[in-house]
JSON list of C-alpha atoms and ligand atoms in Angstrom, two decimals:
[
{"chain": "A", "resi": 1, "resn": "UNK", "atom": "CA", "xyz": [-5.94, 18.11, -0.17]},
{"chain": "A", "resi": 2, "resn": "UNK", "atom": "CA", "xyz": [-5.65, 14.38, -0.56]},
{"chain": "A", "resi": 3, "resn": "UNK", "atom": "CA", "xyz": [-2.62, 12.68, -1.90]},
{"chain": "A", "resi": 4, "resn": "UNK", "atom": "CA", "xyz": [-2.33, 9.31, -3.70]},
{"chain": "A", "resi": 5, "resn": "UNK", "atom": "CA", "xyz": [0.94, 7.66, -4.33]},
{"chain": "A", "resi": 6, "resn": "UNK", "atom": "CA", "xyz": [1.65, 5.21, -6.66]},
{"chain": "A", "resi": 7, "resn": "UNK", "atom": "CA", "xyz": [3.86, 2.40, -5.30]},
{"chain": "A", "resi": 8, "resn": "UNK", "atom": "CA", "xyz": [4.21, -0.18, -8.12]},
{"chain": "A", "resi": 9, "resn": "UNK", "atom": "CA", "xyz": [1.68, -2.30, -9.63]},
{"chain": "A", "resi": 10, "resn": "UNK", "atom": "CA", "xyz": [-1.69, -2.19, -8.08]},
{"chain": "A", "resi": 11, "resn": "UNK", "atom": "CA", "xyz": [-0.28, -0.69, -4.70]},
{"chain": "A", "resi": 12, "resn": "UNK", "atom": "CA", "xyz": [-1.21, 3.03, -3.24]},
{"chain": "A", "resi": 13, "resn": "UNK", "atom": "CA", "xyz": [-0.86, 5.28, -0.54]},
{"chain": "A", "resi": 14, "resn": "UNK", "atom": "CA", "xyz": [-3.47, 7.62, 0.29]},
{"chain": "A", "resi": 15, "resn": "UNK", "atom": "CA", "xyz": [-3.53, 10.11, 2.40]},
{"chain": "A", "resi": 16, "resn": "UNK", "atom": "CA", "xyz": [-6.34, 12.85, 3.31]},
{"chain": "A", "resi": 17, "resn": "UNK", "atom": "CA", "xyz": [-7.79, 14.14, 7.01]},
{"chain": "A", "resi": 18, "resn": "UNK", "atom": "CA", "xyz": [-8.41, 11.09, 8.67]},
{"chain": "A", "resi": 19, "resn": "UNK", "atom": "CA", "xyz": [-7.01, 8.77, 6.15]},
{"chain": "A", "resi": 20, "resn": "UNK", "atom": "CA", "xyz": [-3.30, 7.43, 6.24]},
{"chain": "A", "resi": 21, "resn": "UNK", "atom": "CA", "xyz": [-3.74, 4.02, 4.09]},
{"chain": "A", "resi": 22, "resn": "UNK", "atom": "CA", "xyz": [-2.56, 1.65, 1.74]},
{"chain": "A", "resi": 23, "resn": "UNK", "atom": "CA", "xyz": [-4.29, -0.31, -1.01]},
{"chain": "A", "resi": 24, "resn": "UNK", "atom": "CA", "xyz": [-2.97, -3.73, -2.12]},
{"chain": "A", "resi": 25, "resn": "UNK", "atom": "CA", "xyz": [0.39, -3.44, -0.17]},
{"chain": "A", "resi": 26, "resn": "UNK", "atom": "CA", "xyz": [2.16, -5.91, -2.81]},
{"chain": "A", "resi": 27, "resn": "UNK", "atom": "CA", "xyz": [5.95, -4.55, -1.79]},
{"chain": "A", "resi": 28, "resn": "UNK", "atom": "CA", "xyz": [8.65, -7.61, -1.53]},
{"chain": "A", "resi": 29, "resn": "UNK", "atom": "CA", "xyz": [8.69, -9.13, -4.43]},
{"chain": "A", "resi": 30, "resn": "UNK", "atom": "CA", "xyz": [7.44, -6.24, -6.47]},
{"chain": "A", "resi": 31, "resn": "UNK", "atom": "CA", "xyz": [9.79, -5.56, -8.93]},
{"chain": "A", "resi": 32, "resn": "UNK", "atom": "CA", "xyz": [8.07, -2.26, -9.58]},
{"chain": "A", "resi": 33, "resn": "UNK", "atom": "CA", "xyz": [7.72, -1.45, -5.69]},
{"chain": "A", "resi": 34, "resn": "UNK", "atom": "CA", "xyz": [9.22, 2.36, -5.37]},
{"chain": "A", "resi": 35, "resn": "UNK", "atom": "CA", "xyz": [9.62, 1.61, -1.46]},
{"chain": "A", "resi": 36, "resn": "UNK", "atom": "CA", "xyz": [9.89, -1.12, 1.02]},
{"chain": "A", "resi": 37, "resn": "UNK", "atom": "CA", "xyz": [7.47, -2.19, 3.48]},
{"chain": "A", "resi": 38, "resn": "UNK", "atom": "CA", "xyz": [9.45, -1.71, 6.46]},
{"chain": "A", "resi": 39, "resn": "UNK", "atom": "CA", "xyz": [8.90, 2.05, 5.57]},
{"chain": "A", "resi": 40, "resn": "UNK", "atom": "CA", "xyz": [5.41, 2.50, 6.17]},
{"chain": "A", "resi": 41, "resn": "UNK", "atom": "CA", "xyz": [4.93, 3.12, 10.10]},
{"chain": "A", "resi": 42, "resn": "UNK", "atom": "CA", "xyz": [1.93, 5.34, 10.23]},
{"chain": "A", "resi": 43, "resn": "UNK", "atom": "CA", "xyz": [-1.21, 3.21, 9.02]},
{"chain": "A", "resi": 44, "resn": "UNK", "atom": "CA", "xyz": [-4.61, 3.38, 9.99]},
{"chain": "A", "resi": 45, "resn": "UNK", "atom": "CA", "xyz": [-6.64, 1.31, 7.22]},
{"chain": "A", "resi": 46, "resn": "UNK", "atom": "CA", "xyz": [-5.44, -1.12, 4.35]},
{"chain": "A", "resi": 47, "resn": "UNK", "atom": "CA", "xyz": [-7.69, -1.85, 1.53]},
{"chain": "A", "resi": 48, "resn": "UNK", "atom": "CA", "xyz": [-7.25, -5.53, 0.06]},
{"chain": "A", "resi": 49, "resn": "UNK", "atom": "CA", "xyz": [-9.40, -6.05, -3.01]},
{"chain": "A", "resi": 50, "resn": "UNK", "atom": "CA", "xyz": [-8.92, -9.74, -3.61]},
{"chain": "A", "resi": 51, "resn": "UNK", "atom": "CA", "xyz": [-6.44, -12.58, -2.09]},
{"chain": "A", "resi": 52, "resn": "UNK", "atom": "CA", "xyz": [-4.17, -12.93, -4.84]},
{"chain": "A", "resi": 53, "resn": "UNK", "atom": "CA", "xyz": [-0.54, -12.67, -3.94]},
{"chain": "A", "resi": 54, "resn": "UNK", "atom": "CA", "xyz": [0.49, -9.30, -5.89]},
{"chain": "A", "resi": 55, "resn": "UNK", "atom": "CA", "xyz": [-2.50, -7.79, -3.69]},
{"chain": "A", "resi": 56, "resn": "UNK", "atom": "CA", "xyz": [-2.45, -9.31, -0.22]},
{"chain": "A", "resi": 57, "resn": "UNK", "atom": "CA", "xyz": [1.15, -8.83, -0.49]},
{"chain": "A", "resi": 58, "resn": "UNK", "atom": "CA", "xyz": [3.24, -7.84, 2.88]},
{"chain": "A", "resi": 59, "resn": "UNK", "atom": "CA", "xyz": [-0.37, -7.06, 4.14]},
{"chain": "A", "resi": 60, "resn": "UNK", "atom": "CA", "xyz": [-0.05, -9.36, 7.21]},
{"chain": "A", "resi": 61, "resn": "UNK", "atom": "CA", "xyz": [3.33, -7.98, 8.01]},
{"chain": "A", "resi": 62, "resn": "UNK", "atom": "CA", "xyz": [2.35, -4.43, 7.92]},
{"chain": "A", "resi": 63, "resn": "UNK", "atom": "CA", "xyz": [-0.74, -4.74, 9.46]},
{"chain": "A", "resi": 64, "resn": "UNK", "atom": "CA", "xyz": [0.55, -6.26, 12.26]},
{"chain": "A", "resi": 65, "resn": "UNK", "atom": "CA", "xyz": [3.42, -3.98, 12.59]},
{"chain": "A", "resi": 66, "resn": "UNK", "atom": "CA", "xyz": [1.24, -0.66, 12.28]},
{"chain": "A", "resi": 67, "resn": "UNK", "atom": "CA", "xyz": [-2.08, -2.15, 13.58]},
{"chain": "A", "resi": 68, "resn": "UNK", "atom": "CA", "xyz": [-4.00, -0.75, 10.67]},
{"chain": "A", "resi": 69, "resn": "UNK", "atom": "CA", "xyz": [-7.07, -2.10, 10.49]},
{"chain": "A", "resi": 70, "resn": "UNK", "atom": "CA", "xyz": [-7.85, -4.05, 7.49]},
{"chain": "A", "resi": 71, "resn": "UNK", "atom": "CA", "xyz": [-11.19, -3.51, 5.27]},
{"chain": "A", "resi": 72, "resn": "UNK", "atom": "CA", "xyz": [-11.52, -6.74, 2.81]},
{"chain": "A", "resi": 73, "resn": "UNK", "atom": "CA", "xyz": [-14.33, -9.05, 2.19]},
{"chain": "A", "resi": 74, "resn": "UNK", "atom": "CA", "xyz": [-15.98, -11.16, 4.49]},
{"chain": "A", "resi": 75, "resn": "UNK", "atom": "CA", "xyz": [-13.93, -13.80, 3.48]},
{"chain": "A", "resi": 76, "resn": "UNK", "atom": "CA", "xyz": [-10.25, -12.73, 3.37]},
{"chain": "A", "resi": 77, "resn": "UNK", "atom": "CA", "xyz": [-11.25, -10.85, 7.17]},
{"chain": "A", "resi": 78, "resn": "UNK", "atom": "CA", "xyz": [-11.88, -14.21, 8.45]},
{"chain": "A", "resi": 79, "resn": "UNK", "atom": "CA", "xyz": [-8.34, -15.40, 6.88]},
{"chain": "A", "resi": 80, "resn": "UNK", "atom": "CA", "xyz": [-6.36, -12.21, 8.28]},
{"chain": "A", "resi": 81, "resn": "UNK", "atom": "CA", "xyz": [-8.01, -12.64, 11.64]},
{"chain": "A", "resi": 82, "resn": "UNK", "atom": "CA", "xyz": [-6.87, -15.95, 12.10]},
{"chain": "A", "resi": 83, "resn": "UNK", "atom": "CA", "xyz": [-3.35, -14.59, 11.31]},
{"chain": "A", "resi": 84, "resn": "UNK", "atom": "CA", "xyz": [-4.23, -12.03, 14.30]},
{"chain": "A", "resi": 85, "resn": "UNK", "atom": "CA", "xyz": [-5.04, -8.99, 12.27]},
{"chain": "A", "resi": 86, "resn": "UNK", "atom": "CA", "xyz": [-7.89, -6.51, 13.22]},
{"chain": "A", "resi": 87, "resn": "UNK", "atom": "CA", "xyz": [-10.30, -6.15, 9.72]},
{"chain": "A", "resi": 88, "resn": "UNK", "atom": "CA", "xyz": [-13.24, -5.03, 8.93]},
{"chain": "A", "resi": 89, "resn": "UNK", "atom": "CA", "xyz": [-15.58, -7.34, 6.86]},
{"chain": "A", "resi": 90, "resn": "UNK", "atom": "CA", "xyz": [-17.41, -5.34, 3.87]},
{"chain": "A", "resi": 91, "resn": "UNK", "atom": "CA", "xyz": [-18.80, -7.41, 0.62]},
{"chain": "A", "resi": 92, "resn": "UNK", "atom": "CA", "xyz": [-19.77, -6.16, -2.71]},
{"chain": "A", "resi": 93, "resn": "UNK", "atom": "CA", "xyz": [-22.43, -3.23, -2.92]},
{"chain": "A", "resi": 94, "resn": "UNK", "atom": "CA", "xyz": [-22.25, -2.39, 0.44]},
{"chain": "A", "resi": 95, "resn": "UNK", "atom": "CA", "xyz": [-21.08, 1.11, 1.75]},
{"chain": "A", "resi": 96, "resn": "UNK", "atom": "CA", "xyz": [-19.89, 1.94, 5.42]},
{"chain": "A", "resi": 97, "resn": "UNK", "atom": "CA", "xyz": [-19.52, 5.13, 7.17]},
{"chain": "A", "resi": 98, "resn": "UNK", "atom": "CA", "xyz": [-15.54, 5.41, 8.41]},
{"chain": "A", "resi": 99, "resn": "UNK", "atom": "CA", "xyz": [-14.44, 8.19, 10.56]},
{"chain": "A", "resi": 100, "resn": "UNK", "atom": "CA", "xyz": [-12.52, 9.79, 7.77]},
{"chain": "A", "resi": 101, "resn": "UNK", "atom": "CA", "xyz": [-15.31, 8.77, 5.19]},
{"chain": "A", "resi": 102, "resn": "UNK", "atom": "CA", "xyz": [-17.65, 6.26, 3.37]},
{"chain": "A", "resi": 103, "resn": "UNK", "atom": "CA", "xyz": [-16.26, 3.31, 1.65]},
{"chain": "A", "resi": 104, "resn": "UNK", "atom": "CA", "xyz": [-18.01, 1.29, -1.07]},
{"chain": "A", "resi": 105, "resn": "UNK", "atom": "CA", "xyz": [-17.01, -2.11, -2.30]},
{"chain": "A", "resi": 106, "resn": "UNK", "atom": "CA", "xyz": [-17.65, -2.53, -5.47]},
{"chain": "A", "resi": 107, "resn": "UNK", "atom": "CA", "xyz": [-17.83, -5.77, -7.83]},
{"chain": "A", "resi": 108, "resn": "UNK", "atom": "CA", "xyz": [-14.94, -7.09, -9.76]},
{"chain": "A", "resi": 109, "resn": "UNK", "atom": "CA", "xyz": [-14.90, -9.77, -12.34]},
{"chain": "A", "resi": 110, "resn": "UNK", "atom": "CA", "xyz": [-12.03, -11.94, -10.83]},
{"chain": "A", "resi": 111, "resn": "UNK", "atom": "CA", "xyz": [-11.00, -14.66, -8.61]},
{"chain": "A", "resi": 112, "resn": "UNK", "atom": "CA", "xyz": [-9.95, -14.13, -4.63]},
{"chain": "A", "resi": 113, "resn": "UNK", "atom": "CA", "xyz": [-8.42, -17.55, -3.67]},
{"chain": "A", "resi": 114, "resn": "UNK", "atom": "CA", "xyz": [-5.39, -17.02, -1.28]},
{"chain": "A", "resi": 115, "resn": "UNK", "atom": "CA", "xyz": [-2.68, -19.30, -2.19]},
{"chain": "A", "resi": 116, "resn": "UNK", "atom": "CA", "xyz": [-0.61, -20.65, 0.84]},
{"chain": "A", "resi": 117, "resn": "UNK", "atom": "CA", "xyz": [1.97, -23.17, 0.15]},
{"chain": "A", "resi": 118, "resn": "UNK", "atom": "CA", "xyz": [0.07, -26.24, -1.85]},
{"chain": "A", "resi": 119, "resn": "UNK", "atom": "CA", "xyz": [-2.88, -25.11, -0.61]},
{"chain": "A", "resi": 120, "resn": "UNK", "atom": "CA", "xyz": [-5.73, -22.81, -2.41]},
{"chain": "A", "resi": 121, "resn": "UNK", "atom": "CA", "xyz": [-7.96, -20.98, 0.29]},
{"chain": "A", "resi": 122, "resn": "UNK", "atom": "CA", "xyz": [-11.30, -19.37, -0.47]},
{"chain": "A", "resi": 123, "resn": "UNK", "atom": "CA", "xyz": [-11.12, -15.87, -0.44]},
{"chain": "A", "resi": 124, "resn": "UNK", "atom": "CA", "xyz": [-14.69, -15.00, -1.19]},
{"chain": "A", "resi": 125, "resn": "UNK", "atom": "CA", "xyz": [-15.60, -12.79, -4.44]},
{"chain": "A", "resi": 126, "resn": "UNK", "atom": "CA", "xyz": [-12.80, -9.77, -5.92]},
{"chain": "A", "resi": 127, "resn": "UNK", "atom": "CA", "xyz": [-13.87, -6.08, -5.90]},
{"chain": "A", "resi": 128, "resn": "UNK", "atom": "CA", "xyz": [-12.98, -3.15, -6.31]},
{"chain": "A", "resi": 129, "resn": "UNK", "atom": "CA", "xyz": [-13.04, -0.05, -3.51]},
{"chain": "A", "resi": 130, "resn": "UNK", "atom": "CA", "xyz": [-14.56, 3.09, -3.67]},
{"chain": "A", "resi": 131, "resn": "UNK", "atom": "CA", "xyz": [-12.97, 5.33, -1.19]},
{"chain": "A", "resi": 132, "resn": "UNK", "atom": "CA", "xyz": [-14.56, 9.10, 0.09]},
{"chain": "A", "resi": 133, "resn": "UNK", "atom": "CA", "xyz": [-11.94, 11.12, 2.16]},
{"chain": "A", "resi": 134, "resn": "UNK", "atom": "CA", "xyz": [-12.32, 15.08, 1.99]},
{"chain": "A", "resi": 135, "resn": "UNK", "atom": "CA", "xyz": [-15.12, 15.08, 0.17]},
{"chain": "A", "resi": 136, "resn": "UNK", "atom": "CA", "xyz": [-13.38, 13.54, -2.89]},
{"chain": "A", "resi": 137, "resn": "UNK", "atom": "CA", "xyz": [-14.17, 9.98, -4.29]},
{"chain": "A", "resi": 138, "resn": "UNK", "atom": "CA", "xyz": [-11.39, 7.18, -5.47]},
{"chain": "A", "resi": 139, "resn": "UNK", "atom": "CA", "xyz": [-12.29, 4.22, -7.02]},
{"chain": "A", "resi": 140, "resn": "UNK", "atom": "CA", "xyz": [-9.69, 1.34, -6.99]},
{"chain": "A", "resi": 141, "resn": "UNK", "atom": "CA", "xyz": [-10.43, -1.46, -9.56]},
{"chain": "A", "resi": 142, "resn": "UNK", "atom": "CA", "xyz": [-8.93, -3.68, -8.16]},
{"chain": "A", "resi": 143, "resn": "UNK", "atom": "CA", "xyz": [-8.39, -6.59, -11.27]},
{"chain": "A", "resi": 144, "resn": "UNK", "atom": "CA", "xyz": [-11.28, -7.15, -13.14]},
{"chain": "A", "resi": 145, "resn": "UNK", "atom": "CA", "xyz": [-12.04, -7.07, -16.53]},
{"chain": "A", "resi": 146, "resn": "UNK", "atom": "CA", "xyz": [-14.62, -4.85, -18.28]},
{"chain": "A", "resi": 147, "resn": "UNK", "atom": "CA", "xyz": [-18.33, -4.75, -16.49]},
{"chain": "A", "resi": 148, "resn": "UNK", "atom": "CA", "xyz": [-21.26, -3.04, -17.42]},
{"chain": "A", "resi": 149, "resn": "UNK", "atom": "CA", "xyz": [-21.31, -2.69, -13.78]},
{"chain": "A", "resi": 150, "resn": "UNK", "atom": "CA", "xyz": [-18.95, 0.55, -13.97]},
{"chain": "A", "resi": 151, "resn": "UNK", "atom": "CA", "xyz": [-21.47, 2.54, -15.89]},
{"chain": "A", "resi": 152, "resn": "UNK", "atom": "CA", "xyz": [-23.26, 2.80, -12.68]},
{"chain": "A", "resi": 153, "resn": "UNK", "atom": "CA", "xyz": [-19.81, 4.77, -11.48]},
{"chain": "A", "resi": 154, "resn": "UNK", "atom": "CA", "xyz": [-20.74, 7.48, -13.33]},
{"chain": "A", "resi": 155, "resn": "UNK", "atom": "CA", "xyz": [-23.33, 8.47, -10.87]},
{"chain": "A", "resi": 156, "resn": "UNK", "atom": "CA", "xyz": [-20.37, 8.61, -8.12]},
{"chain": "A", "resi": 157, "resn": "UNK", "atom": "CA", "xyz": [-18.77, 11.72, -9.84]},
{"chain": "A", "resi": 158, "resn": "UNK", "atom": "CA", "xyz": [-15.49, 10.47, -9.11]},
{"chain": "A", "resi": 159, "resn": "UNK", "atom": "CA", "xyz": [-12.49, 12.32, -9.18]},
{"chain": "A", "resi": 160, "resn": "UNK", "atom": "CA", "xyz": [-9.64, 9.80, -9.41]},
{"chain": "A", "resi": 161, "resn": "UNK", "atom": "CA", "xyz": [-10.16, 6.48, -11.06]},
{"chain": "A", "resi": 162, "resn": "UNK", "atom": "CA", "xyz": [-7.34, 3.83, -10.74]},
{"chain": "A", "resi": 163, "resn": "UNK", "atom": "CA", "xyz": [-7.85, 1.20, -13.33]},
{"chain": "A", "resi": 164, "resn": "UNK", "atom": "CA", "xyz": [-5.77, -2.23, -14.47]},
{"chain": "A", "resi": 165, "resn": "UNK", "atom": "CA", "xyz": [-4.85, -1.89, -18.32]},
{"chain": "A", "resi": 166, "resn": "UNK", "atom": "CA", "xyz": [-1.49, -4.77, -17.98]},
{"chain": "A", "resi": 167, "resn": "UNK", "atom": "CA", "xyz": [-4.21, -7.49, -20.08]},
{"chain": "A", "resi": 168, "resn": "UNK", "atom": "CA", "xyz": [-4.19, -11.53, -19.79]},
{"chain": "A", "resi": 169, "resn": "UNK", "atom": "CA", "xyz": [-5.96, -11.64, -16.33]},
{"chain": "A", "resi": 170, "resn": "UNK", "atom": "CA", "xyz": [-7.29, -8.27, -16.20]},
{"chain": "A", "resi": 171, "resn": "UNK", "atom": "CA", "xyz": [-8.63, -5.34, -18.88]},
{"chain": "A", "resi": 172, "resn": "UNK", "atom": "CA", "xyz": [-6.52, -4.66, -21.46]},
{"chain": "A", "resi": 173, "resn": "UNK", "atom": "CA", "xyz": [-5.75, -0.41, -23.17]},
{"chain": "A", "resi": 174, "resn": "UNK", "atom": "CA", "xyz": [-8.76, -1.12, -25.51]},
{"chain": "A", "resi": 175, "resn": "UNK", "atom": "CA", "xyz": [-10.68, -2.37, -22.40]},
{"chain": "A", "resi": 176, "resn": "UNK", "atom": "CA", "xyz": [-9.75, 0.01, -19.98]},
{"chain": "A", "resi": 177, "resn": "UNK", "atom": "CA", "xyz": [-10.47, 3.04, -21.87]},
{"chain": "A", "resi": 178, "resn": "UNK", "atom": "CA", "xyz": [-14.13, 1.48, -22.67]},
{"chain": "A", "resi": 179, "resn": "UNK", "atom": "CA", "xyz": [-13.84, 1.10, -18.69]},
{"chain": "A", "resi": 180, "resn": "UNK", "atom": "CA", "xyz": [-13.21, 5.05, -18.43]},
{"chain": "A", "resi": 181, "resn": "UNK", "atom": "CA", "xyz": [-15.62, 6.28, -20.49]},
{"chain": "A", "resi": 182, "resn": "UNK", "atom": "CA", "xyz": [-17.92, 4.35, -18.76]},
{"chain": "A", "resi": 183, "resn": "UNK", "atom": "CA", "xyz": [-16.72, 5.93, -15.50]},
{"chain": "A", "resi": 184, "resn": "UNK", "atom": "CA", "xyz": [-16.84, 9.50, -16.23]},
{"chain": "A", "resi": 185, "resn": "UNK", "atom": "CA", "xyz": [-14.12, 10.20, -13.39]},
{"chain": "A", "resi": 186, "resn": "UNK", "atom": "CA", "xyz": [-12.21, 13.26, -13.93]},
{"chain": "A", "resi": 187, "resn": "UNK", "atom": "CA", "xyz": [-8.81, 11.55, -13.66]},
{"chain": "A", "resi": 188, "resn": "UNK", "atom": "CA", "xyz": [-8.13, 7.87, -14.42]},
{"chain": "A", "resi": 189, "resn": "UNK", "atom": "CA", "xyz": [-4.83, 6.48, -13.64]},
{"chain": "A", "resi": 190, "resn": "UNK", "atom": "CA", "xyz": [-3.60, 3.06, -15.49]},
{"chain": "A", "resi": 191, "resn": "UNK", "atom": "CA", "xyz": [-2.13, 0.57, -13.07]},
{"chain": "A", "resi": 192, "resn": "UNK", "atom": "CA", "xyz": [-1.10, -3.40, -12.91]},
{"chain": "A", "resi": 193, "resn": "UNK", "atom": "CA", "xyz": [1.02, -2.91, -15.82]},
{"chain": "A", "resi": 194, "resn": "UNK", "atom": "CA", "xyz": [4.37, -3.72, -16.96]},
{"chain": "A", "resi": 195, "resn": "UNK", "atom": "CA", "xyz": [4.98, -5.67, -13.54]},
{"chain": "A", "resi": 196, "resn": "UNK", "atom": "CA", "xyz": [5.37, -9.14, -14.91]},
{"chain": "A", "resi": 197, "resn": "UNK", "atom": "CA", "xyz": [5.29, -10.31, -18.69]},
{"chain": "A", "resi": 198, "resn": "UNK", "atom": "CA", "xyz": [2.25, -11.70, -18.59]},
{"chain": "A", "resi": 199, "resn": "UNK", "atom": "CA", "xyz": [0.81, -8.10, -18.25]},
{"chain": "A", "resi": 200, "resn": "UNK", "atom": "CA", "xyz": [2.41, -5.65, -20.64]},
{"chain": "A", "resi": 201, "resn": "UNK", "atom": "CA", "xyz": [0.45, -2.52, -21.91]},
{"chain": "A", "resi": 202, "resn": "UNK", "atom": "CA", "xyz": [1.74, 0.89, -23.19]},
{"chain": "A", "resi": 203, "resn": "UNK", "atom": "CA", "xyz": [0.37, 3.47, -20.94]},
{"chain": "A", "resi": 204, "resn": "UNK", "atom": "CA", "xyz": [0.78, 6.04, -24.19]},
{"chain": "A", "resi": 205, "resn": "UNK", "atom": "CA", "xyz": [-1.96, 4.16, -26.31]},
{"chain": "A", "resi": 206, "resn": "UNK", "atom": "CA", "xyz": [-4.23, 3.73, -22.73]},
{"chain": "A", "resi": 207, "resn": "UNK", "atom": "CA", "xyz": [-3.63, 7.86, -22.87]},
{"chain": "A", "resi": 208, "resn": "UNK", "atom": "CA", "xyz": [-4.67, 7.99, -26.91]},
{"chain": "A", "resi": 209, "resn": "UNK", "atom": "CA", "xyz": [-7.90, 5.78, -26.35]},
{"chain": "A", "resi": 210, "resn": "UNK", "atom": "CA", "xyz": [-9.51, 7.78, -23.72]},
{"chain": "A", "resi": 211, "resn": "UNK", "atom": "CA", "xyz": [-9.01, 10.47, -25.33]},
{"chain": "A", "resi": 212, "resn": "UNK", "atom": "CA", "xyz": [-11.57, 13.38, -23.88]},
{"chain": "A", "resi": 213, "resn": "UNK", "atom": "CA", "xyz": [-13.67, 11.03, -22.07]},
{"chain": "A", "resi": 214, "resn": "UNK", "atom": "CA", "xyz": [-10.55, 11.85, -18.96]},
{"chain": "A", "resi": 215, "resn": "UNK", "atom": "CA", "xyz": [-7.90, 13.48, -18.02]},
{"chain": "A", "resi": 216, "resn": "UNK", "atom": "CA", "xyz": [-4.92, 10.84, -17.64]},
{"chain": "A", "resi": 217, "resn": "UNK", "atom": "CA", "xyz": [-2.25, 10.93, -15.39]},
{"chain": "A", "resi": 218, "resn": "UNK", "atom": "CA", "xyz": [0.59, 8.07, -15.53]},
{"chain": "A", "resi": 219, "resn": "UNK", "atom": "CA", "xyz": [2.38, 7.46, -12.40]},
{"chain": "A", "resi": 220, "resn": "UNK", "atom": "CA", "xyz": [5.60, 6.11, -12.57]},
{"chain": "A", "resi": 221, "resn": "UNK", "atom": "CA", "xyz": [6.06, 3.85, -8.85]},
{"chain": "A", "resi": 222, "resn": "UNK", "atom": "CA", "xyz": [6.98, 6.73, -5.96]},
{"chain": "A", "resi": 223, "resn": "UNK", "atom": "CA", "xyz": [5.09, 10.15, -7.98]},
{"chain": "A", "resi": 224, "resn": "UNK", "atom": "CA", "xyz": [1.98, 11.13, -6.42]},
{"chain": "A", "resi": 225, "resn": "UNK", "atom": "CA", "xyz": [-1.07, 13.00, -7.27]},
{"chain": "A", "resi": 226, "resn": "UNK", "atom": "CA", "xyz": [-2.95, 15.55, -5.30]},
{"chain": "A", "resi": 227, "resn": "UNK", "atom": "CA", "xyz": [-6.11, 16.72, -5.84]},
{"chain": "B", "resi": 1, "resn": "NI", "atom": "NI1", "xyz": [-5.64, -10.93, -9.11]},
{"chain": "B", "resi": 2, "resn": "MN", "atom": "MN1", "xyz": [-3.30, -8.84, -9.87]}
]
């Protein structure tokens, strides 16, 4: 049984044999953030999608403290290894063989720069992560907006899709839902919502538009799904 908890935003936990990780570890600062950083101890892998602040979050902190390994792009490994993190460079379209499964990056339409004080570092291309532990398949969006690209998904037979609905610099209800039928996963759950003002969405009407295409499940930060 594998277990993914929400933690606010764009940020899980996921847990399965083999598998104790977080995805997009944005925690201080995170008004929506259901726990602390300091919390997590027990790490093995964190997934970063893209270098934008309410993703890359307290990754160097926990990282370092639980000597996770990071799996990022190419681009944002080479940053996090400078700041003395162990990572594991993946780009979009390519799939790797981890102990506890195969991961897939997968393409986002977004930006990656890491912003550090006045400065704006390249942080390659955004994507998305699709994650195989216990046989079962997660795909993480990451923020993107809506790609013919995720009709290829379908093939995947996913079982839990977590997709942005919050609008303004990702997919909106209307957008998302296109996004899920698209997909075909058997659950979809909406994230990067409701976080800031600039992305408000009503996870009710996100529910309404699938409609059969998938079974939704809204998370509220801390509730988990197993499956
Ligand atoms: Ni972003
Ligand atoms: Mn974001």
């Amino acid at each position: 049984m594998a277990t993914i908890r929400f933690l606010g935003h764009a940020a899980f936990h996921i847990e399965g044999e083999g598998l104790k990780g977080l995805i997009d570890p944005f925690l201080t600062g995170n008004p929506q953030a259901s726990e602390g950083a300091d919390g997590f101890t027990d790490l093995n892998y964190i997934f970063l999608t893209h270098g934008h602040g309410d993703h890359l979050g307290d990754t160097v902190q926990i990282a370092k403290r639980t000597g996770a390994t990071v799996v990022a792009n190419f681009e944002l490994c080479h940053y996090l290894e400078t700041k003395g993190l162990s990572c594991h460079p993946m780009h979009i379209g390519g799939r790797w063989a981890f102990p506890f499964g195969r991961v897939k990056m997968t393409p986002a339409f977004h930006g990656s720069g890491i912003f550090e004080g006045d400065q704006v570092i390249y942080g390659g291309l955004a994507g998305g992560f699709l994650v195989e532990v216990e046989g079962k398949k997660i795909y993480h969006a990451g923020d993107t907006g809506l790609t013919k690209e995720m009709e290829l998904l379908a093939e995947e037979e996913i079982q839990v899709a977590l997709l942005p609905i919050g609008g303004n610099f990702v997919m909106d209800e209307t957008d998302a839902a296109r996004a899920a039928a698209m997909i075909r996963s058997e659950t979809v759950v909406p994230m990067h919502y409701d976080t800031f003002d600039l992305v408000r969405a009503d996870a009710g009407r996100f529910t309404e538009l699938v409609g059969d295409a998938s079974r939704v499940v809204v998370l509220k930060p801390g509730q988990e799904l197993r499956f």
